[in-house]
Structures are given as structure tokens and as C-alpha cells.
């Protein structure tokens, strides 16, 4: 016996690959109908054999995409009308105040990281690689429902390859709103003072400068970071002077747990937090053998470490054995800077270089 349901879902369900998940689930259970984003959440209608519809709902509730947080599901039975396919419909902006929980920015996933480091991949060493399972969300969203034209990615028109992935049900970039590649997406630039510097690889140049003891300003996911080699006492002192911060500890970033283990103790719970998709700063007890600048956390037995969470961070740190100060670029009691123009105006004369990109940040976001 066939049955038809109208389903409305609220929670963190946009920007997490939920519609592609629903489409694949519908195919799995031979179900027809449609799904779409709204400014209230996600709504859909499904139609199929009752047993398969019940199985569909059970899997939806118990095995949603990993980044999903379902707060409420309402289900209503409707008369069967004979849908012949399942489709993702255009989003609907109802004349009601949005009640959607915005998805957070998510650290690069393992699949994207493999592609980032694969010389034969289109997105090899491309610092804006992402998919439905990772990448920018909250920092680029201008309005809801979550569609590309309501994000700061709107000015980047997808090339034919990215568009094919976006429309391919079998791709993990199916309906990935921030999908991009070196052909059609944002790019990174290196500035010294107020001048753009012509180099083949701006990120490699920035890495080399950090190794030499320079202080840089890096545009990240939700704002800018002041950065330097954490082993360089003079560079760390310069960052404290720039930020006018005498004592407050400075956050650190390095490539792997093995790098951190040489400096701090890592309990099991701390390891889980460090490797979680949120990539928070975790306070860790220093070892007596730690060789970093004592000015990182004066008179403090702990250091705050985080692992890289964007492709750009990985490219900046990979294979370098660098431990970087990564502190938000703001002055005391002021919010983190997010605009390129402001960053150049405020910091170009006090840092040695600026690593900028042309993907705009809409919502500023400090590290967790």
C-alpha cells in the first residue's frame, strides 16, 4: 500500500548536506516526492510503499548527516497523488521570520584533505577546497534559507566542472553551496606593506617568511590572525607590541598531535577535542622540556593549542614543523577584523606581510 507524508524539520539542517542526504535516501527506498529549504527549516513530501516510507523516516531520524542537529520533526499523512520522481526544489522564503539555526564553519574533512595533497587532483593545493561535509558556513551566510546566492560565494560563478559536481547525485559536492575550484573560485594574495607581491605560491612564500622570523597577518575563515614562529622570542614580542597585550596567553597552531606532544601533555579527552570537527583551542599542561618562547604564556603552566582547520592553514603549516602563534587580529576590546581594507590600513605598517584572499567574511567568528 502506498502512502504520502508531508514532513517539516527544524534544527541545524541547512548547510550540512541534508537535502542531498534526503535525495539519496529516497533513491535507496524507491520513494518519490520533493525536498526544499525554507526560512523555517526543511520541508518535504515523500510518497511510496508504506514499509519503505517508515524505513525512510527511521533512517532520517537515527542516521542523519554527521553535522546535523534535528530539534523537531512534524509528520502529516496526505492523500496519494502519484509523484513520478524525487527532486530538490528551489528554496522557499516564506513571509515569516527565520527560525533556522545557522550551521557553524566546519574543519576540512579527510576526503578534501586527501584531494588537497593529491598532485593529480584539480584542487591540489587549492586553499578553498570544501564539500557538503566541511568548509565555510556561518562566516559566509548573509541570509537564510542557505543557498549560494545568499552567501559571500555568490560573486563566484561555478565553472562547468563544479556545476556538474553540484548537480551530480553521486558526488559529495551535490548541492554543496560553497563548491569552488581554482578555475572559478577565490584566490590568495601576498601583500608587503600596501603592495601586492607577485609570487608563484603566496602561501609557500608566507611559510618561508615565518620560518625566517617574520610576523604576518593571515586572513582565515572567520577573521584575521596575527601569526609568527612561536619559537622566535623577538617575533612573539613584536606580536605582543602590535596587539598591546602584555600578559594574556597567545593561542598556538601546529600540524599534528605529535608536534604538540613534544611540548605538552595530551590527555585522552584533550585529544578528542583537538581532533574534533570544531577544532577548538585546548589548554594543555606544558612539559618541563618545552622549548617555545616563554612570552607565549608568561607565568602560566599551560598553553592553548589548536590543530589546523582550513585548507589554507594546512598549506601554511604542512611539512614545516612550524608551531605558529595564531591570535585574533584585533586590538583590546575590539572585534576581530574581517575586511581586507581594514586589515591593510591597521596592520600593513606593523607586520612584515599580509596573506589575503578575496572571499568575503560576512559573520566574524573567533576560534572556539
mmCIF file of N, CA and C in Angstrom, residues 164-227:
data_model
loop_
_atom_site.group_PDB
_atom_site.id
_atom_site.type_symbol
_atom_site.label_atom_id
_atom_site.label_comp_id
_atom_site.label_asym_id
_atom_site.label_seq_id
_atom_site.Cartn_x
_atom_site.Cartn_y
_atom_site.Cartn_z
ATOM 1 N N UNK A 164 28.789 20.566 -12.641
ATOM 2 C CA UNK A 164 28.485 19.139 -12.828
ATOM 3 C C UNK A 164 28.486 18.414 -11.481
ATOM 4 N N UNK A 165 29.471 18.716 -10.621
ATOM 5 C CA UNK A 165 29.514 18.111 -9.291
ATOM 6 C C UNK A 165 28.285 18.520 -8.480
ATOM 7 N N UNK A 166 27.929 19.786 -8.559
ATOM 8 C CA UNK A 166 26.797 20.327 -7.803
ATOM 9 C C UNK A 166 25.491 19.618 -8.175
ATOM 10 N N UNK A 167 25.385 19.197 -9.436
ATOM 11 C CA UNK A 167 24.144 18.573 -9.922
ATOM 12 C C UNK A 167 24.214 17.048 -9.962
ATOM 13 N N UNK A 168 25.332 16.483 -9.513
ATOM 14 C CA UNK A 168 25.531 15.039 -9.598
ATOM 15 C C UNK A 168 25.196 14.381 -8.257
ATOM 16 N N UNK A 169 24.129 13.605 -8.242
ATOM 17 C CA UNK A 169 23.675 12.953 -7.011
ATOM 18 C C UNK A 169 24.760 12.077 -6.395
ATOM 19 N N UNK A 170 25.659 11.542 -7.208
ATOM 20 C CA UNK A 170 26.690 10.655 -6.709
ATOM 21 C C UNK A 170 27.907 11.370 -6.157
ATOM 22 N N UNK A 171 27.954 12.691 -6.294
ATOM 23 C CA UNK A 171 29.112 13.461 -5.831
ATOM 24 C C UNK A 171 28.902 13.936 -4.398
ATOM 25 N N UNK A 172 29.968 13.997 -3.613
ATOM 26 C CA UNK A 172 29.816 14.536 -2.266
ATOM 27 C C UNK A 172 29.711 16.064 -2.299
ATOM 28 N N UNK A 173 29.811 16.644 -3.492
ATOM 29 C CA UNK A 173 29.585 18.085 -3.651
ATOM 30 C C UNK A 173 28.215 18.368 -4.270
ATOM 31 N N UNK A 174 27.352 17.363 -4.256
ATOM 32 C CA UNK A 174 25.974 17.542 -4.729
ATOM 33 C C UNK A 174 25.286 18.574 -3.839
ATOM 34 N N UNK A 175 24.886 19.672 -4.435
ATOM 35 C CA UNK A 175 24.248 20.786 -3.721
ATOM 36 C C UNK A 175 25.131 21.334 -2.595
ATOM 37 N N UNK A 176 26.448 21.326 -2.805
ATOM 38 C CA UNK A 176 27.371 21.998 -1.884
ATOM 39 C C UNK A 176 27.430 23.466 -2.292
ATOM 40 N N UNK A 177 26.805 24.330 -1.505
ATOM 41 C CA UNK A 177 26.614 25.725 -1.921
ATOM 42 C C UNK A 177 27.914 26.509 -2.029
ATOM 43 N N UNK A 178 28.958 26.096 -1.315
ATOM 44 C CA UNK A 178 30.238 26.809 -1.384
ATOM 45 C C UNK A 178 31.220 26.132 -2.338
ATOM 46 N N UNK A 179 30.726 25.231 -3.173
ATOM 47 C CA UNK A 179 31.595 24.494 -4.088
ATOM 48 C C UNK A 179 32.376 25.442 -4.990
ATOM 49 N N UNK A 180 33.667 25.149 -5.145
ATOM 50 C CA UNK A 180 34.525 26.024 -5.938
ATOM 51 C C UNK A 180 35.799 25.290 -6.300
ATOM 52 N N UNK A 181 36.581 25.867 -7.203
ATOM 53 C CA UNK A 181 37.857 25.286 -7.611
ATOM 54 C C UNK A 181 38.775 26.402 -8.084
ATOM 55 N N UNK A 182 40.030 26.090 -8.440
ATOM 56 C CA UNK A 182 40.949 27.159 -8.857
ATOM 57 C C UNK A 182 40.496 27.917 -10.096
ATOM 58 N N UNK A 183 39.646 27.288 -10.899
ATOM 59 C CA UNK A 183 39.199 27.939 -12.130
ATOM 60 C C UNK A 183 38.177 29.029 -11.849
ATOM 61 N N UNK A 184 37.274 28.779 -10.902
ATOM 62 C CA UNK A 184 36.132 29.687 -10.732
ATOM 63 C C UNK A 184 36.016 30.312 -9.347
ATOM 64 N N UNK A 185 36.914 29.958 -8.425
ATOM 65 C CA UNK A 185 36.726 30.392 -7.048
ATOM 66 C C UNK A 185 37.679 31.477 -6.585
ATOM 67 N N UNK A 186 37.667 31.761 -5.297
ATOM 68 C CA UNK A 186 38.535 32.785 -4.718
ATOM 69 C C UNK A 186 40.007 32.386 -4.756
ATOM 70 N N UNK A 187 40.870 33.390 -4.573
ATOM 71 C CA UNK A 187 42.312 33.153 -4.603
ATOM 72 C C UNK A 187 43.015 33.938 -3.498
ATOM 73 N N UNK A 188 44.257 33.537 -3.230
ATOM 74 C CA UNK A 188 45.072 34.121 -2.168
ATOM 75 C C UNK A 188 46.115 35.067 -2.766
ATOM 76 N N UNK A 189 46.400 36.140 -2.018
ATOM 77 C CA UNK A 189 47.384 37.122 -2.471
ATOM 78 C C UNK A 189 48.308 37.476 -1.310
ATOM 79 N N UNK A 190 49.549 37.823 -1.631
ATOM 80 C CA UNK A 190 50.514 38.244 -0.627
ATOM 81 C C UNK A 190 50.785 39.740 -0.787
ATOM 82 N N UNK A 191 50.706 40.452 0.326
ATOM 83 C CA UNK A 191 50.991 41.882 0.349
ATOM 84 C C UNK A 191 52.162 42.151 1.290
ATOM 85 N N UNK A 192 52.997 43.068 0.897
ATOM 86 C CA UNK A 192 54.013 43.630 1.774
ATOM 87 C C UNK A 192 53.752 45.125 1.833
ATOM 88 N N UNK A 193 53.526 45.604 3.064
ATOM 89 C CA UNK A 193 53.040 46.976 3.259
ATOM 90 C C UNK A 193 51.720 47.121 2.496
ATOM 91 N N UNK A 194 51.644 48.069 1.568
ATOM 92 C CA UNK A 194 50.399 48.276 0.823
ATOM 93 C C UNK A 194 50.461 47.709 -0.590
ATOM 94 N N UNK A 195 51.515 46.940 -0.870
ATOM 95 C CA UNK A 195 51.733 46.491 -2.236
ATOM 96 C C UNK A 195 51.528 44.987 -2.388
ATOM 97 N N UNK A 196 50.777 44.597 -3.421
ATOM 98 C CA UNK A 196 50.627 43.187 -3.745
ATOM 99 C C UNK A 196 51.922 42.682 -4.379
ATOM 100 N N UNK A 197 52.419 41.532 -3.875
ATOM 101 C CA UNK A 197 53.681 40.971 -4.351
ATOM 102 C C UNK A 197 53.406 39.821 -5.309
ATOM 103 N N UNK A 198 54.063 39.838 -6.442
ATOM 104 C CA UNK A 198 53.852 38.813 -7.459
ATOM 105 C C UNK A 198 54.735 37.599 -7.163
ATOM 106 N N UNK A 199 54.149 36.549 -6.621
ATOM 107 C CA UNK A 199 54.871 35.301 -6.347
ATOM 108 C C UNK A 199 54.036 34.134 -6.866
ATOM 109 N N UNK A 200 54.711 33.043 -7.219
ATOM 110 C CA UNK A 200 54.006 31.883 -7.778
ATOM 111 C C UNK A 200 53.093 31.222 -6.749
ATOM 112 N N UNK A 201 53.560 31.135 -5.527
ATOM 113 C CA UNK A 201 52.796 30.459 -4.468
ATOM 114 C C UNK A 201 52.806 31.332 -3.212
ATOM 115 N N UNK A 202 51.786 32.184 -3.039
ATOM 116 C CA UNK A 202 51.757 33.105 -1.893
ATOM 117 C C UNK A 202 51.818 32.399 -0.543
ATOM 118 N N UNK A 203 51.195 31.224 -0.434
ATOM 119 C CA UNK A 203 51.173 30.525 0.851
ATOM 120 C C UNK A 203 52.552 29.959 1.175
ATOM 121 N N UNK A 204 53.237 29.399 0.189
ATOM 122 C CA UNK A 204 54.600 28.901 0.414
ATOM 123 C C UNK A 204 55.529 30.065 0.761
ATOM 124 N N UNK A 205 55.356 31.196 0.105
ATOM 125 C CA UNK A 205 56.160 32.371 0.415
ATOM 126 C C UNK A 205 55.909 32.828 1.847
ATOM 127 N N UNK A 206 54.640 32.800 2.280
ATOM 128 C CA UNK A 206 54.315 33.171 3.664
ATOM 129 C C UNK A 206 54.968 32.202 4.645
ATOM 130 N N UNK A 207 54.931 30.914 4.331
ATOM 131 C CA UNK A 207 55.556 29.915 5.198
ATOM 132 C C UNK A 207 57.059 30.172 5.327
ATOM 133 N N UNK A 208 57.714 30.458 4.217
ATOM 134 C CA UNK A 208 59.154 30.722 4.243
ATOM 135 C C UNK A 208 59.466 31.964 5.078
ATOM 136 N N UNK A 209 58.627 32.974 4.969
ATOM 137 C CA UNK A 209 58.835 34.204 5.735
ATOM 138 C C UNK A 209 58.676 33.950 7.234
ATOM 139 N N UNK A 210 57.707 33.094 7.602
ATOM 140 C CA UNK A 210 57.513 32.761 9.015
ATOM 141 C C UNK A 210 58.718 32.000 9.558
ATOM 142 N N UNK A 211 59.284 31.122 8.739
ATOM 143 C CA UNK A 211 60.483 30.391 9.158
ATOM 144 C C UNK A 211 61.642 31.343 9.425
ATOM 145 N N UNK A 212 61.683 32.448 8.674
ATOM 146 C CA UNK A 212 62.769 33.421 8.828
ATOM 147 C C UNK A 212 62.540 34.369 10.002
ATOM 148 N N UNK A 213 61.423 34.224 10.693
ATOM 149 C CA UNK A 213 61.172 35.050 11.866
ATOM 150 C C UNK A 213 60.301 36.261 11.621
ATOM 151 N N UNK A 214 59.633 36.300 10.465
ATOM 152 C CA UNK A 214 58.766 37.441 10.173
ATOM 153 C C UNK A 214 57.420 37.289 10.891
ATOM 154 N N UNK A 215 56.734 38.406 11.020
ATOM 155 C CA UNK A 215 55.382 38.444 11.594
ATOM 156 C C UNK A 215 54.401 38.703 10.465
ATOM 157 N N UNK A 216 53.336 37.910 10.416
ATOM 158 C CA UNK A 216 52.373 38.039 9.330
ATOM 159 C C UNK A 216 50.953 38.227 9.815
ATOM 160 N N UNK A 217 50.105 38.657 8.892
ATOM 161 C CA UNK A 217 48.667 38.756 9.128
ATOM 162 C C UNK A 217 47.994 37.836 8.123
ATOM 163 N N UNK A 218 47.202 36.888 8.612
ATOM 164 C CA UNK A 218 46.602 35.853 7.763
ATOM 165 C C UNK A 218 45.081 35.987 7.796
ATOM 166 N N UNK A 219 44.475 36.036 6.620
ATOM 167 C CA UNK A 219 43.010 36.023 6.561
ATOM 168 C C UNK A 219 42.535 34.578 6.609
ATOM 169 N N UNK A 220 41.763 34.261 7.636
ATOM 170 C CA UNK A 220 41.287 32.901 7.799
ATOM 171 C C UNK A 220 39.830 32.743 7.418
ATOM 172 N N UNK A 221 39.115 31.929 8.205
ATOM 173 C CA UNK A 221 37.726 31.600 7.899
ATOM 174 C C UNK A 221 36.764 32.654 8.426
ATOM 175 N N UNK A 222 36.936 33.047 9.691
ATOM 176 C CA UNK A 222 36.014 34.000 10.295
ATOM 177 C C UNK A 222 36.656 35.315 10.680
ATOM 178 N N UNK A 223 37.905 35.530 10.246
ATOM 179 C CA UNK A 223 38.597 36.766 10.572
ATOM 180 C C UNK A 223 40.085 36.613 10.316
ATOM 181 N N UNK A 224 40.847 37.611 10.776
ATOM 182 C CA UNK A 224 42.290 37.616 10.563
ATOM 183 C C UNK A 224 43.027 37.149 11.813
ATOM 184 N N UNK A 225 44.190 36.540 11.579
ATOM 185 C CA UNK A 225 45.091 36.145 12.660
ATOM 186 C C UNK A 225 46.436 36.842 12.498
ATOM 187 N N UNK A 226 46.999 37.286 13.610
ATOM 188 C CA UNK A 226 48.407 37.642 13.664
ATOM 189 C C UNK A 226 49.182 36.366 13.917
ATOM 190 N N UNK A 227 50.284 36.172 13.194
ATOM 191 C CA UNK A 227 50.993 34.907 13.312
ATOM 192 C C UNK A 227 52.503 35.102 13.242
#
